[in-house]
């Protein structure tokens, strides 16, 4: 896709008084930008619940089956293209296996952390015959547009 850069995704960080994933379309992020491994999911605000939204593209290096895994926090969502892969409301491990062709896919990830709740973990991926690992930053791309 045109206008993207490698190494991470665009993100928004939110703070508020919620009991579950909020409606992000009604909120303004406290902080936003482009981030890869330098974004600490657990550097959350002290007196508020917090949430992250990540948007960008995932580059699949070769055709095959990919297993996406996410746990921790209080709830989370992962969508690849228009397909919701994970809609975790328990904070427990959820997995989803999907066949993918080589190429770029829009990816959207939401995390929610209730004040005093569990630790957030990165999105993991496992390839056929491979082991679990966080989605590598060199598979992720974000927009070149400057954040406001």
Short mmCIF file of N, CA and C in Angstrom, two decimals:
data_model
loop_
_atom_site.label_atom_id
_atom_site.label_comp_id
_atom_site.label_asym_id
_atom_site.label_seq_id
_atom_site.Cartn_x
_atom_site.Cartn_y
_atom_site.Cartn_z
N UNK A 1 0.83 -1.21 0.00
CA UNK A 1 0.00 0.00 0.00
C UNK A 1 0.86 1.27 0.00
N UNK A 2 0.38 2.30 -0.65
CA UNK A 2 1.11 3.56 -0.70
C UNK A 2 1.07 4.28 0.65
N UNK A 3 2.09 5.05 0.93
CA UNK A 3 2.11 5.92 2.10
C UNK A 3 2.27 5.22 3.43
N UNK A 4 2.95 4.08 3.44
CA UNK A 4 3.17 3.39 4.71
C UNK A 4 4.66 3.29 5.00
N UNK A 5 4.97 3.07 6.28
CA UNK A 5 6.36 2.89 6.68
C UNK A 5 6.47 1.66 7.57
N UNK A 6 7.60 0.97 7.51
CA UNK A 6 7.76 -0.26 8.27
C UNK A 6 8.15 -0.03 9.72
N UNK A 7 8.02 -1.08 10.53
CA UNK A 7 8.56 -1.07 11.88
C UNK A 7 7.55 -0.91 12.99
N UNK A 8 6.28 -0.82 12.69
CA UNK A 8 5.28 -0.66 13.74
C UNK A 8 3.97 -0.21 13.15
N UNK A 9 3.07 0.22 14.02
CA UNK A 9 1.75 0.68 13.58
C UNK A 9 1.42 2.01 14.24
N UNK A 10 0.42 2.68 13.72
CA UNK A 10 -0.09 3.90 14.35
C UNK A 10 -0.92 3.49 15.56
N UNK A 11 -0.82 4.28 16.61
CA UNK A 11 -1.56 3.93 17.82
C UNK A 11 -2.21 5.15 18.44
N UNK A 12 -3.22 4.87 19.25
CA UNK A 12 -3.84 5.86 20.11
C UNK A 12 -3.91 5.26 21.51
N UNK A 13 -3.59 6.06 22.52
CA UNK A 13 -3.65 5.63 23.92
C UNK A 13 -4.74 6.45 24.60
N UNK A 14 -5.61 5.77 25.34
CA UNK A 14 -6.79 6.40 25.95
C UNK A 14 -6.83 6.10 27.44
N UNK A 15 -7.35 7.04 28.23
CA UNK A 15 -7.58 6.83 29.65
C UNK A 15 -9.01 7.22 29.96
N UNK A 16 -9.63 6.48 30.89
CA UNK A 16 -11.01 6.78 31.26
C UNK A 16 -11.50 5.85 32.35
N UNK A 17 -12.78 5.95 32.63
CA UNK A 17 -13.40 5.14 33.67
C UNK A 17 -14.36 4.16 33.00
N UNK A 18 -13.82 3.05 32.50
CA UNK A 18 -14.61 2.06 31.79
C UNK A 18 -14.49 0.71 32.47
N UNK A 19 -15.44 -0.16 32.16
CA UNK A 19 -15.41 -1.54 32.65
C UNK A 19 -15.16 -2.53 31.51
N UNK A 20 -15.14 -2.03 30.27
CA UNK A 20 -14.87 -2.87 29.11
C UNK A 20 -14.33 -1.97 28.00
N UNK A 21 -14.03 -2.58 26.85
CA UNK A 21 -13.53 -1.77 25.72
C UNK A 21 -14.50 -0.64 25.43
N UNK A 22 -14.03 0.60 25.39
CA UNK A 22 -14.92 1.72 25.11
C UNK A 22 -15.21 1.87 23.62
N UNK A 23 -16.15 2.74 23.29
CA UNK A 23 -16.43 3.11 21.90
C UNK A 23 -15.41 4.18 21.52
N UNK A 24 -14.35 3.77 20.84
CA UNK A 24 -13.25 4.68 20.53
C UNK A 24 -13.65 5.82 19.60
N UNK A 25 -14.71 5.64 18.85
CA UNK A 25 -15.14 6.70 17.92
C UNK A 25 -15.63 7.94 18.67
N UNK A 26 -15.93 7.80 19.96
CA UNK A 26 -16.42 8.94 20.75
C UNK A 26 -15.32 9.55 21.62
N UNK A 27 -14.09 9.03 21.52
CA UNK A 27 -13.01 9.44 22.40
C UNK A 27 -11.87 10.10 21.64
N UNK A 28 -11.13 10.91 22.36
CA UNK A 28 -9.92 11.53 21.82
C UNK A 28 -8.73 10.92 22.57
N UNK A 29 -7.70 10.46 21.86
CA UNK A 29 -6.57 9.83 22.56
C UNK A 29 -5.78 10.83 23.41
N UNK A 30 -5.26 10.33 24.52
CA UNK A 30 -4.37 11.10 25.37
C UNK A 30 -3.03 11.27 24.67
N UNK A 31 -2.64 10.22 23.94
CA UNK A 31 -1.37 10.19 23.24
C UNK A 31 -1.57 9.38 21.97
N UNK A 32 -0.89 9.76 20.91
CA UNK A 32 -0.97 8.98 19.66
C UNK A 32 0.34 9.15 18.91
N UNK A 33 0.57 8.24 17.98
CA UNK A 33 1.80 8.31 17.21
C UNK A 33 2.06 7.02 16.47
N UNK A 34 3.32 6.81 16.16
CA UNK A 34 3.76 5.60 15.48
C UNK A 34 4.63 4.84 16.45
N UNK A 35 4.37 3.57 16.62
CA UNK A 35 5.17 2.81 17.57
C UNK A 35 5.34 1.38 17.19
N UNK A 36 6.49 0.85 17.57
CA UNK A 36 6.80 -0.55 17.41
C UNK A 36 7.13 -1.11 18.76
N UNK A 37 8.31 -1.69 18.88
CA UNK A 37 8.69 -2.30 20.14
C UNK A 37 8.91 -1.28 21.25
N UNK A 38 9.00 0.01 20.90
CA UNK A 38 9.20 1.04 21.92
C UNK A 38 7.91 1.40 22.65
N UNK A 39 6.75 0.88 22.22
CA UNK A 39 5.49 1.14 22.92
C UNK A 39 5.33 0.09 24.02
N UNK A 40 5.32 0.54 25.27
CA UNK A 40 5.17 -0.35 26.42
C UNK A 40 3.69 -0.44 26.77
N UNK A 41 3.07 -1.59 26.46
CA UNK A 41 1.64 -1.77 26.71
C UNK A 41 1.29 -1.65 28.19
N UNK A 42 2.25 -1.83 29.06
CA UNK A 42 1.95 -1.82 30.49
C UNK A 42 2.36 -0.53 31.19
N UNK A 43 2.76 0.47 30.44
CA UNK A 43 3.05 1.78 31.02
C UNK A 43 1.74 2.56 31.02
N UNK A 44 0.83 2.12 31.88
CA UNK A 44 -0.52 2.67 31.90
C UNK A 44 -0.67 3.71 32.99
N UNK A 45 -1.67 4.55 32.84
CA UNK A 45 -1.95 5.59 33.82
C UNK A 45 -2.29 5.00 35.18
N UNK A 46 -1.98 5.71 36.23
CA UNK A 46 -2.16 5.19 37.57
C UNK A 46 -3.59 5.19 38.08
N UNK A 47 -4.35 6.24 37.85
CA UNK A 47 -5.68 6.33 38.46
C UNK A 47 -6.82 6.00 37.51
N UNK A 48 -6.52 5.67 36.26
CA UNK A 48 -7.56 5.40 35.27
C UNK A 48 -7.39 4.03 34.64
N UNK A 49 -8.48 3.54 34.10
CA UNK A 49 -8.39 2.41 33.18
C UNK A 49 -7.80 2.96 31.89
N UNK A 50 -7.22 2.11 31.08
CA UNK A 50 -6.58 2.59 29.87
C UNK A 50 -6.84 1.63 28.71
N UNK A 51 -6.64 2.14 27.51
CA UNK A 51 -6.85 1.33 26.31
C UNK A 51 -5.91 1.81 25.21
N UNK A 52 -5.58 0.89 24.33
CA UNK A 52 -4.78 1.18 23.15
C UNK A 52 -5.54 0.74 21.93
N UNK A 53 -5.36 1.49 20.84
CA UNK A 53 -5.84 1.07 19.52
C UNK A 53 -4.64 1.17 18.58
N UNK A 54 -4.38 0.09 17.86
CA UNK A 54 -3.31 0.04 16.86
C UNK A 54 -3.94 -0.19 15.49
N UNK A 55 -3.49 0.57 14.50
CA UNK A 55 -3.96 0.42 13.12
C UNK A 55 -2.77 0.41 12.19
N UNK A 56 -2.84 -0.41 11.17
CA UNK A 56 -1.77 -0.45 10.19
C UNK A 56 -1.97 -1.60 9.24
N UNK A 57 -0.84 -2.15 8.80
CA UNK A 57 -0.85 -3.28 7.87
C UNK A 57 0.08 -4.36 8.39
N UNK A 58 -0.32 -5.60 8.15
CA UNK A 58 0.50 -6.76 8.44
C UNK A 58 0.99 -7.32 7.11
N UNK A 59 2.30 -7.50 6.99
CA UNK A 59 2.86 -8.11 5.79
C UNK A 59 3.07 -9.60 6.07
N UNK A 60 2.38 -10.44 5.34
CA UNK A 60 2.54 -11.88 5.45
C UNK A 60 3.64 -12.29 4.47
N UNK A 61 4.75 -12.86 4.97
CA UNK A 61 5.90 -13.13 4.11
C UNK A 61 5.73 -14.30 3.14
N UNK A 62 4.84 -15.24 3.49
CA UNK A 62 4.62 -16.38 2.58
C UNK A 62 3.24 -16.98 2.86
N UNK A 63 2.71 -17.64 1.86
CA UNK A 63 1.41 -18.27 1.98
C UNK A 63 1.46 -19.38 3.03
N UNK A 64 0.38 -19.51 3.79
CA UNK A 64 0.32 -20.58 4.79
C UNK A 64 -0.76 -20.30 5.80
N UNK A 65 -0.82 -21.16 6.79
CA UNK A 65 -1.76 -21.00 7.90
C UNK A 65 -1.04 -20.25 9.02
N UNK A 66 -1.71 -19.26 9.59
CA UNK A 66 -1.16 -18.45 10.66
C UNK A 66 -2.12 -18.50 11.84
N UNK A 67 -1.55 -18.72 13.03
CA UNK A 67 -2.34 -18.76 14.25
C UNK A 67 -2.03 -17.49 15.03
N UNK A 68 -3.06 -16.68 15.27
CA UNK A 68 -2.92 -15.45 16.05
C UNK A 68 -3.36 -15.75 17.48
N UNK A 69 -2.62 -15.23 18.46
CA UNK A 69 -2.90 -15.47 19.87
C UNK A 69 -2.83 -14.16 20.63
N UNK A 70 -3.75 -14.01 21.57
CA UNK A 70 -3.75 -12.81 22.41
C UNK A 70 -4.33 -13.16 23.76
N UNK A 71 -3.65 -12.73 24.82
CA UNK A 71 -4.19 -12.90 26.17
C UNK A 71 -3.74 -11.73 27.02
N UNK A 72 -4.22 -11.72 28.23
CA UNK A 72 -3.86 -10.66 29.16
C UNK A 72 -4.79 -9.47 29.05
N UNK A 73 -4.63 -8.55 29.98
CA UNK A 73 -5.52 -7.39 30.02
C UNK A 73 -6.91 -7.82 30.44
N UNK A 74 -7.89 -7.01 30.13
CA UNK A 74 -9.26 -7.33 30.50
C UNK A 74 -10.13 -7.67 29.30
N UNK A 75 -9.82 -7.12 28.15
CA UNK A 75 -10.49 -7.51 26.92
C UNK A 75 -9.70 -6.93 25.75
N UNK A 76 -9.92 -7.53 24.57
CA UNK A 76 -9.18 -7.10 23.39
C UNK A 76 -9.89 -7.57 22.14
N UNK A 77 -9.54 -6.95 21.02
CA UNK A 77 -10.07 -7.33 19.71
C UNK A 77 -8.94 -7.27 18.70
N UNK A 78 -9.01 -8.19 17.73
CA UNK A 78 -8.07 -8.18 16.62
C UNK A 78 -8.87 -8.43 15.35
N UNK A 79 -8.72 -7.53 14.38
CA UNK A 79 -9.36 -7.71 13.08
C UNK A 79 -8.28 -7.67 12.01
N UNK A 80 -8.40 -8.57 11.06
CA UNK A 80 -7.51 -8.62 9.91
C UNK A 80 -8.37 -8.41 8.68
N UNK A 81 -8.15 -7.27 8.00
CA UNK A 81 -9.07 -6.88 6.95
C UNK A 81 -10.43 -6.60 7.60
N UNK A 82 -11.48 -7.14 7.04
CA UNK A 82 -12.83 -6.95 7.61
C UNK A 82 -13.25 -8.11 8.51
N UNK A 83 -12.30 -9.02 8.78
CA UNK A 83 -12.62 -10.21 9.55
C UNK A 83 -12.16 -10.06 11.00
N UNK A 84 -13.10 -10.19 11.93
CA UNK A 84 -12.78 -10.16 13.35
C UNK A 84 -12.21 -11.52 13.73
N UNK A 85 -10.93 -11.55 14.13
CA UNK A 85 -10.28 -12.81 14.50
C UNK A 85 -10.44 -13.12 15.97
N UNK A 86 -10.27 -12.10 16.80
CA UNK A 86 -10.32 -12.29 18.25
C UNK A 86 -11.21 -11.21 18.85
N UNK A 87 -12.16 -11.63 19.68
CA UNK A 87 -13.02 -10.71 20.41
C UNK A 87 -13.04 -11.21 21.85
N UNK A 88 -11.96 -10.93 22.57
CA UNK A 88 -11.70 -11.48 23.88
C UNK A 88 -12.29 -10.58 24.96
N UNK A 89 -13.23 -11.10 25.71
CA UNK A 89 -13.85 -10.33 26.79
C UNK A 89 -13.45 -10.85 28.15
N UNK A 90 -12.59 -11.88 28.18
CA UNK A 90 -12.25 -12.51 29.46
C UNK A 90 -10.83 -12.24 29.91
N UNK A 91 -9.96 -11.83 29.01
CA UNK A 91 -8.55 -11.65 29.35
C UNK A 91 -7.77 -12.95 29.29
N UNK A 92 -8.44 -14.06 29.00
CA UNK A 92 -7.77 -15.35 28.86
C UNK A 92 -7.27 -15.52 27.43
N UNK A 93 -6.41 -16.49 27.22
CA UNK A 93 -5.84 -16.73 25.91
C UNK A 93 -6.92 -17.07 24.89
N UNK A 94 -6.88 -16.39 23.75
CA UNK A 94 -7.73 -16.72 22.61
C UNK A 94 -6.85 -16.87 21.39
N UNK A 95 -7.18 -17.84 20.54
CA UNK A 95 -6.41 -18.07 19.33
C UNK A 95 -7.36 -18.14 18.14
N UNK A 96 -6.80 -17.88 16.96
CA UNK A 96 -7.56 -17.99 15.72
C UNK A 96 -6.59 -18.35 14.61
N UNK A 97 -6.90 -19.43 13.88
CA UNK A 97 -6.07 -19.84 12.76
C UNK A 97 -6.74 -19.41 11.46
N UNK A 98 -5.93 -18.85 10.56
CA UNK A 98 -6.46 -18.36 9.29
C UNK A 98 -5.45 -18.63 8.17
N UNK A 99 -5.94 -19.11 7.02
CA UNK A 99 -5.04 -19.26 5.88
C UNK A 99 -4.84 -17.90 5.22
N UNK A 100 -3.60 -17.56 4.92
CA UNK A 100 -3.29 -16.26 4.32
C UNK A 100 -2.36 -16.43 3.13
N UNK A 101 -2.60 -15.65 2.10
CA UNK A 101 -1.69 -15.57 0.96
C UNK A 101 -0.60 -14.56 1.30
N UNK A 102 0.51 -14.63 0.62
CA UNK A 102 1.58 -13.65 0.79
C UNK A 102 1.02 -12.28 0.40
N UNK A 103 1.33 -11.25 1.20
CA UNK A 103 0.88 -9.90 0.87
C UNK A 103 0.59 -9.07 2.11
N UNK A 104 -0.06 -7.94 1.89
CA UNK A 104 -0.38 -6.97 2.95
C UNK A 104 -1.85 -7.06 3.32
N UNK A 105 -2.13 -6.95 4.63
CA UNK A 105 -3.49 -7.00 5.15
C UNK A 105 -3.68 -5.87 6.15
N UNK A 106 -4.79 -5.13 6.06
CA UNK A 106 -5.07 -4.14 7.11
C UNK A 106 -5.26 -4.88 8.44
N UNK A 107 -4.70 -4.33 9.51
CA UNK A 107 -4.85 -4.94 10.83
C UNK A 107 -5.26 -3.87 11.83
N UNK A 108 -6.15 -4.26 12.75
CA UNK A 108 -6.67 -3.37 13.77
C UNK A 108 -6.66 -4.15 15.09
N UNK A 109 -6.02 -3.58 16.12
CA UNK A 109 -5.91 -4.24 17.42
C UNK A 109 -6.36 -3.26 18.50
N UNK A 110 -7.22 -3.74 19.41
CA UNK A 110 -7.68 -2.93 20.55
C UNK A 110 -7.36 -3.69 21.84
N UNK A 111 -6.84 -2.97 22.83
CA UNK A 111 -6.56 -3.52 24.15
C UNK A 111 -7.28 -2.69 25.19
N UNK A 112 -7.78 -3.34 26.24
CA UNK A 112 -8.36 -2.64 27.37
C UNK A 112 -7.72 -3.15 28.65
N UNK A 113 -7.35 -2.22 29.51
CA UNK A 113 -6.73 -2.55 30.79
C UNK A 113 -7.52 -1.84 31.90
N UNK A 114 -8.26 -2.62 32.67
CA UNK A 114 -8.99 -2.06 33.81
C UNK A 114 -7.99 -1.75 34.91
N UNK A 115 -8.14 -0.60 35.54
CA UNK A 115 -7.24 -0.23 36.64
C UNK A 115 -7.14 -1.40 37.62
N UNK A 116 -5.91 -1.84 37.88
CA UNK A 116 -5.69 -2.97 38.78
C UNK A 116 -5.85 -4.32 38.10
N UNK A 117 -6.09 -4.33 36.79
CA UNK A 117 -6.32 -5.57 36.05
C UNK A 117 -5.03 -6.25 35.64
N UNK A 118 -5.16 -7.28 34.81
CA UNK A 118 -4.03 -8.09 34.39
C UNK A 118 -3.09 -7.37 33.44
N UNK A 119 -1.95 -7.98 33.21
CA UNK A 119 -0.91 -7.45 32.34
C UNK A 119 -1.31 -7.61 30.88
N UNK A 120 -0.97 -6.62 30.05
CA UNK A 120 -1.21 -6.71 28.62
C UNK A 120 -0.04 -7.41 27.94
N UNK A 121 -0.35 -8.21 26.93
CA UNK A 121 0.66 -8.93 26.17
C UNK A 121 0.55 -8.54 24.70
N UNK A 122 1.65 -8.59 23.97
CA UNK A 122 1.57 -8.29 22.54
C UNK A 122 0.82 -9.39 21.80
N UNK A 123 0.40 -9.07 20.60
CA UNK A 123 -0.23 -10.05 19.72
C UNK A 123 0.84 -11.03 19.27
N UNK A 124 0.55 -12.31 19.43
CA UNK A 124 1.48 -13.37 19.02
C UNK A 124 0.99 -14.00 17.72
N UNK A 125 1.95 -14.54 16.96
CA UNK A 125 1.62 -15.26 15.74
C UNK A 125 2.48 -16.53 15.71
N UNK A 126 1.87 -17.58 15.20
CA UNK A 126 2.60 -18.83 15.01
C UNK A 126 2.37 -19.28 13.58
N UNK A 127 3.46 -19.57 12.88
CA UNK A 127 3.36 -20.05 11.51
C UNK A 127 3.37 -21.57 11.52
N UNK A 128 2.99 -22.16 10.40
CA UNK A 128 3.02 -23.61 10.29
C UNK A 128 4.40 -24.13 10.68
N UNK A 129 4.44 -25.02 11.63
CA UNK A 129 5.70 -25.62 12.05
C UNK A 129 6.57 -24.71 12.88
N UNK A 130 6.13 -23.49 13.15
CA UNK A 130 6.92 -22.54 13.92
C UNK A 130 6.48 -22.49 15.37
N UNK A 131 7.12 -21.63 16.13
CA UNK A 131 6.76 -21.45 17.53
C UNK A 131 6.14 -20.07 17.72
N UNK A 132 5.48 -19.90 18.86
CA UNK A 132 4.84 -18.62 19.19
C UNK A 132 5.89 -17.53 19.30
N UNK A 133 5.55 -16.35 18.77
CA UNK A 133 6.42 -15.18 18.93
C UNK A 133 5.56 -13.94 18.73
N UNK A 134 5.93 -12.85 19.38
CA UNK A 134 5.20 -11.60 19.09
C UNK A 134 5.30 -11.31 17.59
N UNK A 135 4.25 -10.71 17.04
CA UNK A 135 4.29 -10.35 15.63
C UNK A 135 5.52 -9.46 15.43
N UNK A 136 6.45 -9.86 14.57
CA UNK A 136 7.67 -9.08 14.38
C UNK A 136 7.37 -7.67 13.86
N UNK A 137 8.09 -6.69 14.37
CA UNK A 137 7.89 -5.30 13.92
C UNK A 137 8.15 -5.15 12.43
N UNK A 138 9.03 -6.00 11.85
CA UNK A 138 9.28 -5.85 10.42
C UNK A 138 8.15 -6.45 9.57
N UNK A 139 7.12 -7.01 10.19
CA UNK A 139 5.90 -7.44 9.50
C UNK A 139 4.83 -6.35 9.58
N UNK A 140 5.08 -5.31 10.40
CA UNK A 140 4.06 -4.30 10.66
C UNK A 140 4.40 -2.98 9.97
N UNK A 141 3.35 -2.31 9.51
CA UNK A 141 3.50 -1.04 8.81
C UNK A 141 2.42 -0.07 9.28
N UNK A 142 2.78 1.18 9.39
CA UNK A 142 1.82 2.22 9.73
C UNK A 142 1.81 3.30 8.69
N UNK A 143 0.93 4.25 8.87
CA UNK A 143 0.78 5.35 7.93
C UNK A 143 1.92 6.35 8.08
N UNK A 144 2.31 6.96 6.97
CA UNK A 144 3.30 8.04 6.99
C UNK A 144 2.69 9.36 7.43
N UNK A 145 1.36 9.45 7.51
CA UNK A 145 0.71 10.70 7.88
C UNK A 145 1.11 11.09 9.30
N UNK A 146 1.35 12.36 9.49
CA UNK A 146 1.71 12.86 10.82
C UNK A 146 0.49 12.83 11.72
N UNK A 147 0.69 12.38 12.96
CA UNK A 147 -0.38 12.36 13.95
C UNK A 147 -0.62 13.76 14.49
N UNK A 148 -1.87 14.05 14.78
CA UNK A 148 -2.23 15.38 15.34
C UNK A 148 -2.27 15.34 16.83
#
